[in-house]
Amino acid sequence: MNQRRSRRPAPRPPEGTPAPGELARMARSRLAGAVRVARWADAALGPGRDGATADGRATLSDATAERAARDLGLIPAQVRADWDTARLAGLIEVHGGTARPGWRLRAWDRDDSAVLRGWVALFDAWSLAHPEPEEYEPAAVAEVVSAMPQVLSFLQLSAGPVPVTQLLDLLQQRVTELRTERCEIDYVPQPGADGPRGDAPRGDGPRPGEPGADVSRTPDARTGPEPRRPRPAPAEPVVADAPLEPLLDWALHALASVGALTYGDGQATLTPLGSWAVWVKLEQICVAAQSPAGNIEQSAEDMLRGCAQLRPNAARAEYRAWLAARPVGSAVTELIGAARGEDALLRGLAFEALRVVGAPAEPEVRAVLDEPTLRPYALLWLAEHDGADPEDAHEVLTREEATWLWVDTAAAVADHGEAPLLVRHLESAVQPTVPALLNEVRAVGHPRTVQVLVALAAAHPDPALAKAVRRAAFQVHTGG
């Protein structure tokens, strides 16, 4: 912590990238329809007016869509499309059964960074902005979505039109890598194959990467006794028995619909906005790869542990890079999973990382409000997301929730901090006196209450107070 780290010079975007003000102008133009509908909703559906959406689900009912279409001179289908775009860009935020204007809408005309962040949020959600046809297999779609960052990186490095046939070949390679990483190798029984029984397929041997696996040998089923099915020829790319060409066509059309690229005449080209966004994400990945922690390849739990000793700004940079390297949905799910663990420090850090995610994390954060372990963190996250000052966000907690959070944070300090930090943590309690705090801590039922009180008693320099804390710990331990 005391070592002075050399500052990495601020990276410059590739030559020819428009200035931020020009990029923001492009984003405003692309999102003009969404902004128009969002402002209409702010005026027509806001508090004190007719209420939120008529169907009570924060989606446009037929009556509301027709009303907006009349007011704006549009057709209902265009209103619905612009409404969905506004939600994905954070111009409209959904809260339970209501929708309200997002903070980006308030800052739209004066803050270029808010505009660019709104467009990047839409870019990140390209697969939602242009849903895949129902006939596509979900597993195949998921693989293509996971593989598209590499395709976009290739487009960005090419800095010009790229034939779709070349992108298809690259997509096939990346999908094959994803399937290999999951060890999805098909086996078919062969006469005379060795195994536990003479007629059993050899599907229980060591996998690639495990001890005993010979990854240098890849015999073909036509030339060797290995009962391994030959891989499909490159000319017929197949993912989960689904051809890749129509899936790539859908992905390119979806990215074109959000303004990330142009697609036609058998080739694709990134727009200036798309090229800039891909460069930003590549730069975030490079920062993580060059950072002391190097967390980009780690699981959420290991990434959070690696960030535990970093300063807040450095940790946020790590979070951004880690998030940039994976789909936002799976990243949020993984962070929530890490928050459910026993380590209270990781719980707090997970919600810090979710603050970096922003609006896309809101549905999953709301979904954990019924979990006592996560509820206080989720309430604070939602309050800040709704625009509350971080210094005042704690006011949304009940006294019991605030006390539970105090114990949980104290557990993190006891496990990972120093004794003086635990003593200073007393000052953050909502109770005015230590006896009042001890009474409520005993009643709150946190599973780490005894350990926290014992650690606090050992750390506190006041003998009388330490004795009272030890007595409280003993009472909790004995059920008193």
XYZ file of C-alpha atoms in Angstrom:
480
model
C 0.000 0.000 0.000
C 2.977 2.302 0.651
C 4.712 1.554 -2.628
C 4.501 4.290 -5.224
C 3.137 2.914 -8.461
C 4.207 4.452 -11.728
C 1.364 6.235 -13.450
C 0.415 4.827 -16.812
C 0.045 7.677 -19.296
C -3.506 8.312 -20.388
C -4.038 6.320 -23.592
C -5.006 8.104 -26.759
C -7.650 6.697 -29.071
C -6.579 5.555 -32.548
C -5.764 8.216 -35.108
C -8.872 9.429 -36.854
C -11.175 8.931 -33.864
C -13.492 11.945 -33.546
C -13.209 14.173 -30.500
C -15.487 13.347 -27.540
C -17.775 16.262 -28.377
C -18.259 14.972 -31.920
C -18.843 11.410 -30.672
C -21.453 12.758 -28.259
C -23.145 14.598 -31.140
C -23.333 11.309 -33.061
C -24.767 9.541 -30.006
C -27.374 12.263 -29.503
C -28.408 11.905 -33.131
C -28.640 8.119 -32.843
C -30.728 8.321 -29.654
C -32.888 11.305 -30.616
C -36.038 9.181 -30.906
C -35.450 7.530 -27.541
C -34.881 10.924 -25.898
C -38.099 12.261 -27.428
C -40.161 9.381 -26.014
C -38.406 9.602 -22.635
C -39.196 13.297 -22.352
C -42.782 12.656 -23.365
C -43.043 10.020 -20.634
C -41.520 12.425 -18.109
C -44.188 15.016 -18.910
C -47.187 12.740 -19.468
C -46.639 9.883 -17.028
C -44.763 11.527 -14.191
C -45.861 11.755 -10.537
C -49.058 13.667 -9.988
C -50.296 13.009 -13.493
C -52.035 9.975 -14.874
C -49.530 7.700 -13.187
C -47.084 5.333 -14.767
C -47.875 2.871 -17.492
C -51.473 1.789 -17.759
C -50.694 -1.883 -17.355
C -48.689 -1.373 -14.165
C -45.648 -3.243 -15.442
C -43.389 -0.373 -16.580
C -44.035 -1.404 -20.178
C -46.145 0.552 -22.595
C -49.725 -0.650 -22.761
C -51.616 -0.355 -26.043
C -53.492 2.698 -24.790
C -50.314 4.453 -23.627
C -48.456 3.652 -26.855
C -51.340 5.015 -28.934
C -51.515 8.130 -26.788
C -47.789 8.739 -27.228
C -48.075 8.116 -30.956
C -50.813 10.750 -31.243
C -48.889 13.286 -29.192
C -45.605 12.734 -31.050
C -46.916 12.137 -34.555
C -45.573 8.578 -34.721
C -46.964 5.099 -35.115
C -47.294 2.919 -31.968
C -44.657 0.449 -33.185
C -42.058 3.240 -33.408
C -43.019 4.491 -29.958
C -42.491 1.021 -28.504
C -39.116 0.693 -30.239
C -37.955 4.083 -28.965
C -39.255 3.261 -25.475
C -37.214 0.045 -25.379
C -34.133 1.902 -26.619
C -34.600 4.551 -23.934
C -34.732 1.878 -21.246
C -31.573 0.162 -22.499
C -29.710 3.494 -22.688
C -30.704 4.476 -19.139
C -32.894 7.371 -20.245
C -35.841 5.652 -18.566
C -35.300 3.605 -15.418
C -37.676 0.862 -14.345
C -38.403 0.601 -10.640
C -40.734 -2.226 -9.785
C -43.969 -1.524 -11.586
C -43.203 2.069 -12.558
C -40.805 3.876 -14.881
C -39.201 7.244 -14.314
C -36.673 9.422 -16.151
C -33.058 8.417 -15.663
C -30.355 10.842 -14.562
C -28.873 10.742 -18.069
C -32.020 12.362 -19.432
C -31.577 15.259 -16.999
C -27.964 15.734 -18.095
C -28.511 14.980 -21.779
C -28.063 18.472 -23.213
C -25.108 19.549 -21.070
C -23.031 16.439 -20.268
C -21.264 14.712 -23.170
C -19.972 11.936 -20.892
C -23.523 11.071 -19.816
C -24.548 10.862 -23.465
C -21.644 8.578 -24.363
C -22.271 6.357 -21.352
C -25.898 6.065 -22.387
C -24.932 4.992 -25.888
C -22.364 2.508 -24.573
C -25.087 1.004 -22.352
C -27.176 0.502 -25.496
C -24.146 -0.928 -27.322
C -23.552 -3.410 -24.508
C -27.202 -4.529 -24.787
C -27.178 -5.009 -28.577
C -28.551 -8.559 -28.306
C -31.570 -7.210 -26.371
C -32.112 -4.236 -28.652
C -32.608 -6.561 -31.623
C -33.800 -9.940 -30.220
C -32.933 -13.092 -32.125
C -35.657 -14.957 -34.034
C -37.415 -17.604 -31.957
C -36.255 -20.464 -34.169
C -32.629 -20.020 -33.061
C -31.461 -22.330 -30.290
C -30.708 -20.404 -27.068
C -27.409 -22.264 -26.569
C -26.230 -21.315 -30.052
C -27.262 -17.690 -29.559
C -25.409 -17.544 -26.227
C -22.230 -18.837 -27.838
C -22.407 -16.282 -30.627
C -23.019 -13.442 -28.153
C -19.975 -14.596 -26.163
C -17.864 -14.779 -29.332
C -18.834 -11.416 -30.835
C -16.359 -9.298 -28.762
C -13.507 -10.958 -30.654
C -15.262 -10.271 -33.963
C -15.731 -6.627 -32.978
C -12.071 -6.382 -31.938
C -11.052 -7.662 -35.370
C -13.293 -5.095 -37.032
C -11.768 -2.352 -34.899
C -8.206 -3.376 -35.719
C -9.057 -3.648 -39.419
C -10.192 0.002 -39.470
C -12.267 -0.518 -42.591
C -14.730 -2.809 -44.360
C -14.311 -6.539 -43.666
C -15.975 -9.261 -45.791
C -18.635 -11.189 -43.932
C -17.025 -14.470 -45.051
C -13.903 -13.497 -43.123
C -15.959 -12.626 -40.046
C -17.766 -15.969 -40.331
C -14.462 -17.827 -40.305
C -13.318 -15.862 -37.250
C -16.622 -16.512 -35.482
C -16.290 -20.241 -36.162
C -12.793 -20.280 -34.675
C -13.891 -18.440 -31.552
C -16.956 -20.623 -31.016
C -14.782 -23.724 -31.405
C -12.445 -22.322 -28.742
C -15.367 -21.710 -26.389
C -16.615 -25.257 -26.820
C -13.115 -26.677 -26.349
C -12.682 -24.682 -23.139
C -15.817 -26.394 -21.827
C -14.376 -29.766 -22.876
C -17.394 -30.488 -25.060
C -15.786 -33.391 -26.932
C -18.134 -35.957 -28.368
C -17.272 -39.633 -28.166
C -18.811 -42.530 -30.052
C -18.341 -46.204 -29.157
C -15.980 -48.183 -31.382
C -15.545 -51.965 -31.532
C -12.600 -53.046 -29.472
C -12.157 -49.742 -27.692
C -10.259 -50.048 -24.417
C -12.082 -48.996 -21.292
C -13.480 -50.315 -18.037
C -15.456 -52.760 -20.198
C -14.611 -53.831 -23.700
C -17.849 -52.465 -25.142
C -17.874 -49.129 -23.259
C -17.073 -45.841 -24.949
C -13.916 -44.124 -23.787
C -15.523 -41.035 -22.335
C -14.097 -41.280 -18.817
C -10.401 -40.687 -19.425
C -8.474 -37.561 -18.416
C -9.709 -34.373 -19.991
C -7.433 -31.813 -21.613
C -5.635 -29.874 -18.914
C -5.999 -32.663 -16.304
C -3.099 -34.842 -15.107
C -2.478 -37.657 -17.524
C -4.038 -35.936 -20.519
C -1.842 -35.882 -23.632
C -2.908 -32.674 -25.317
C -0.274 -33.003 -28.023
C -1.985 -35.998 -29.637
C -5.092 -35.326 -31.685
C -5.554 -38.482 -33.798
C -8.267 -38.459 -36.397
C -10.995 -41.079 -36.175
C -10.197 -42.166 -39.719
C -6.509 -42.927 -39.061
C -6.263 -44.065 -35.456
C -8.061 -46.246 -32.936
C -9.219 -43.267 -30.844
C -13.050 -43.277 -30.829
C -13.186 -39.506 -31.261
C -15.633 -37.974 -33.702
C -13.889 -35.883 -36.380
C -14.476 -32.137 -36.200
C -16.791 -30.566 -38.777
C -15.162 -29.057 -41.825
C -14.617 -25.268 -41.656
C -16.855 -24.782 -44.675
C -19.844 -25.952 -42.642
C -19.626 -24.156 -39.286
C -21.987 -25.678 -36.773
C -22.716 -24.653 -33.199
C -25.019 -26.903 -31.216
C -26.274 -28.199 -34.586
C -27.178 -24.628 -35.637
C -25.473 -23.003 -38.651
C -23.460 -19.920 -37.789
C -24.132 -17.871 -40.898
C -27.706 -16.802 -40.009
C -26.636 -16.164 -36.414
C -23.818 -13.909 -37.592
C -26.285 -12.151 -39.885
C -28.581 -11.526 -36.898
C -25.691 -10.261 -34.740
C -24.465 -7.842 -37.411
C -27.986 -6.532 -38.016
C -28.428 -6.078 -34.240
C -25.156 -4.156 -33.922
C -26.135 -2.043 -36.915
C -29.484 -1.253 -35.268
C -27.719 0.377 -32.292
C -25.326 2.312 -34.532
C -22.163 0.310 -33.847
C -21.523 -0.682 -37.458
C -22.819 -0.558 -41.013
C -23.718 -3.830 -42.713
C -24.449 -4.434 -46.370
C -23.054 -5.668 -49.696
C -21.429 -8.627 -47.976
C -19.246 -6.590 -45.629
C -19.326 -4.823 -42.264
C -17.626 -1.651 -41.048
C -17.541 -0.159 -37.571
C -18.967 3.334 -37.256
C -16.834 5.967 -35.463
C -18.963 5.391 -32.350
C -18.575 1.620 -32.585
C -14.822 1.834 -33.188
C -14.387 4.161 -30.211
C -16.479 1.935 -27.904
C -14.550 -1.208 -28.853
C -11.259 0.635 -28.358
C -12.358 1.768 -24.887
C -13.186 -1.795 -23.895
C -9.922 -3.157 -25.313
C -8.047 -0.490 -23.380
C -9.836 -1.480 -20.169
C -8.808 -5.086 -20.754
C -5.207 -4.035 -21.356
C -5.204 -2.016 -18.137
C -6.318 -5.080 -16.202
C -3.747 -7.290 -17.902
C -0.970 -4.819 -16.964
C -2.211 -4.137 -13.445
C -0.466 -5.560 -10.364
C -3.501 -7.709 -9.577
C -4.198 -8.879 -13.154
C -7.731 -9.997 -12.361
C -9.254 -10.198 -15.796
C -9.096 -14.012 -16.029
C -10.258 -14.589 -12.454
C -13.659 -15.527 -11.112
C -15.677 -12.774 -9.455
C -14.663 -13.949 -5.985
C -10.944 -14.092 -6.806
C -11.144 -10.755 -8.637
C -12.711 -9.116 -5.589
C -10.051 -10.593 -3.320
C -7.414 -9.216 -5.651
C -8.977 -5.761 -5.413
C -9.299 -5.791 -1.620
C -5.960 -4.028 -1.062
C -6.310 -1.536 -3.901
C -7.310 2.076 -3.467
C -10.887 2.904 -4.549
C -10.000 4.371 -7.951
C -7.649 1.508 -8.803
C -10.259 -1.025 -7.696
C -12.923 0.613 -9.873
C -10.565 0.411 -12.852
C -10.161 -3.310 -12.178
C -13.931 -3.744 -11.940
C -14.444 -1.957 -15.263
C -11.831 -4.078 -17.007
C -13.187 -7.322 -15.555
C -16.700 -6.362 -16.615
C -15.559 -5.375 -20.102
C -14.188 -8.882 -20.684
C -17.492 -10.717 -20.168
C -21.230 -10.352 -20.921
C -22.851 -8.002 -18.431
C -25.616 -10.461 -17.483
C -23.305 -13.286 -16.469
C -20.953 -10.823 -14.743
C -23.767 -9.462 -12.559
C -24.913 -12.987 -11.681
C -21.355 -13.921 -10.701
C -20.955 -10.826 -8.527
C -24.252 -11.524 -6.750
C -23.058 -15.099 -6.158
C -19.838 -13.809 -4.600
C -21.865 -11.470 -2.368
C -23.810 -14.453 -1.012
C -20.642 -16.025 0.395
C -19.479 -15.967 3.993
C -16.826 -13.272 3.538
C -18.382 -9.926 4.449
C -15.552 -8.014 2.770
C -16.369 -9.617 -0.577
C -20.030 -8.747 -0.029
C -19.253 -5.056 0.199
C -16.793 -5.156 -2.702
C -19.290 -7.024 -4.888
C -21.799 -4.202 -4.517
C -19.062 -1.669 -5.262
C -18.449 -3.530 -8.518
C -22.208 -3.539 -9.177
C -22.159 0.263 -8.830
C -19.754 0.279 -11.770
C -22.220 -1.862 -13.737
C -25.031 0.636 -13.138
C -28.528 0.275 -14.587
C -28.115 -3.201 -16.167
C -27.621 -4.631 -12.662
C -30.864 -3.208 -11.235
C -33.166 -6.213 -11.889
C -30.842 -8.659 -10.128
C -30.180 -6.248 -7.269
C -33.933 -5.846 -6.733
C -34.313 -9.613 -6.832
C -32.159 -10.036 -3.687
C -34.130 -7.620 -1.493
C -35.789 -10.578 0.210
C -32.431 -12.074 1.231
C -31.546 -10.747 4.717
C -27.814 -11.065 4.069
C -27.921 -8.864 0.984
C -30.913 -6.618 1.669
C -29.068 -3.669 3.325
C -26.471 -3.584 0.552
C -29.168 -3.801 -2.113
C -31.190 -0.992 -0.519
C -28.156 1.304 -0.439
C -27.305 0.411 -4.051
C -30.840 1.167 -5.214
C -30.980 4.448 -3.272
C -27.763 5.664 -4.899
C -28.966 4.402 -8.279
C -32.116 6.496 -7.811
C -29.978 9.580 -7.282
C -29.571 9.740 -3.503
C -26.342 11.216 -2.188
C -24.084 8.363 -0.954
C -23.737 10.218 2.345
C -27.512 10.152 2.835
C -28.337 6.770 1.290
C -28.255 5.062 4.709
C -31.523 6.825 5.559
C -33.400 4.196 3.501
C -32.403 1.522 6.047
C -34.459 0.671 9.088
C -32.704 0.727 12.452
C -32.490 -3.076 12.407
C -31.090 -3.156 8.856
C -28.509 -0.496 9.716
C -27.447 -2.487 12.779
C -27.169 -5.693 10.751
C -25.014 -3.850 8.202
C -22.830 -2.481 10.998
C -22.163 -5.999 12.276
C -21.487 -7.302 8.764
C -19.025 -4.492 8.056
C -17.395 -5.047 11.437
C -16.949 -8.710 10.503
C -15.109 -7.630 7.347
C -12.861 -5.332 9.399
C -12.225 -8.057 11.987
C -11.268 -10.562 9.292
C -9.161 -8.323 7.079
C -8.374 -5.088 8.928
C -6.411 -3.931 11.943
C -7.612 -3.492 15.513
C -7.693 0.355 15.420
C -10.015 0.174 12.408
C -12.473 -1.938 14.371
C -12.413 0.540 17.248
C -13.049 3.441 14.852
C -15.895 1.455 13.320
C -17.845 2.129 16.528
C -18.281 5.728 15.373
C -20.311 4.638 12.342
C -23.037 2.970 14.418
C -26.445 4.643 14.359
C -26.918 4.075 18.096
C -25.933 7.067 20.273
C -24.305 4.983 23.037
C -22.357 1.752 23.252
C -24.923 0.099 25.597
C -27.688 0.877 23.091
C -25.551 -0.531 20.291
C -24.861 -3.734 22.241
C -28.555 -4.214 23.023
C -29.530 -3.923 19.372
C -26.575 -5.950 18.110
C -27.611 -8.799 20.413
C -31.138 -8.672 19.005
C -30.304 -8.408 15.299
C -29.273 -12.039 14.912
C -26.221 -11.676 12.683
C -24.325 -15.009 12.512
C -20.995 -13.271 13.164
C -22.148 -11.288 16.202
C -20.119 -13.227 18.777
C -16.879 -13.079 16.777
C -17.303 -9.363 16.133
C -17.921 -8.554 19.779
C -14.993 -10.681 20.942
C -12.681 -8.964 18.454
C -13.966 -5.535 19.479
C -13.428 -6.304 23.179
C -9.868 -7.409 22.466
C -9.128 -4.289 20.438
C -10.720 -1.565 22.558
C -8.348 0.278 24.925
C -11.051 1.129 27.509
C -11.103 -1.763 30.046
C -14.646 -1.021 31.260
C -16.062 -0.863 27.755
C -14.144 -3.972 26.691
C -15.620 -5.827 29.692
C -19.153 -4.791 28.707
C -18.565 -5.951 25.152
C -17.210 -9.319 26.327
C -20.270 -9.737 28.552
C -22.524 -9.031 25.568
C -20.606 -11.583 23.478
C -21.038 -14.201 26.217
C -24.773 -13.486 26.430
C -25.184 -13.925 22.688
C -23.127 -17.110 22.814
C -25.275 -18.582 25.583
C -28.532 -17.433 24.049
C -29.227 -14.660 26.535
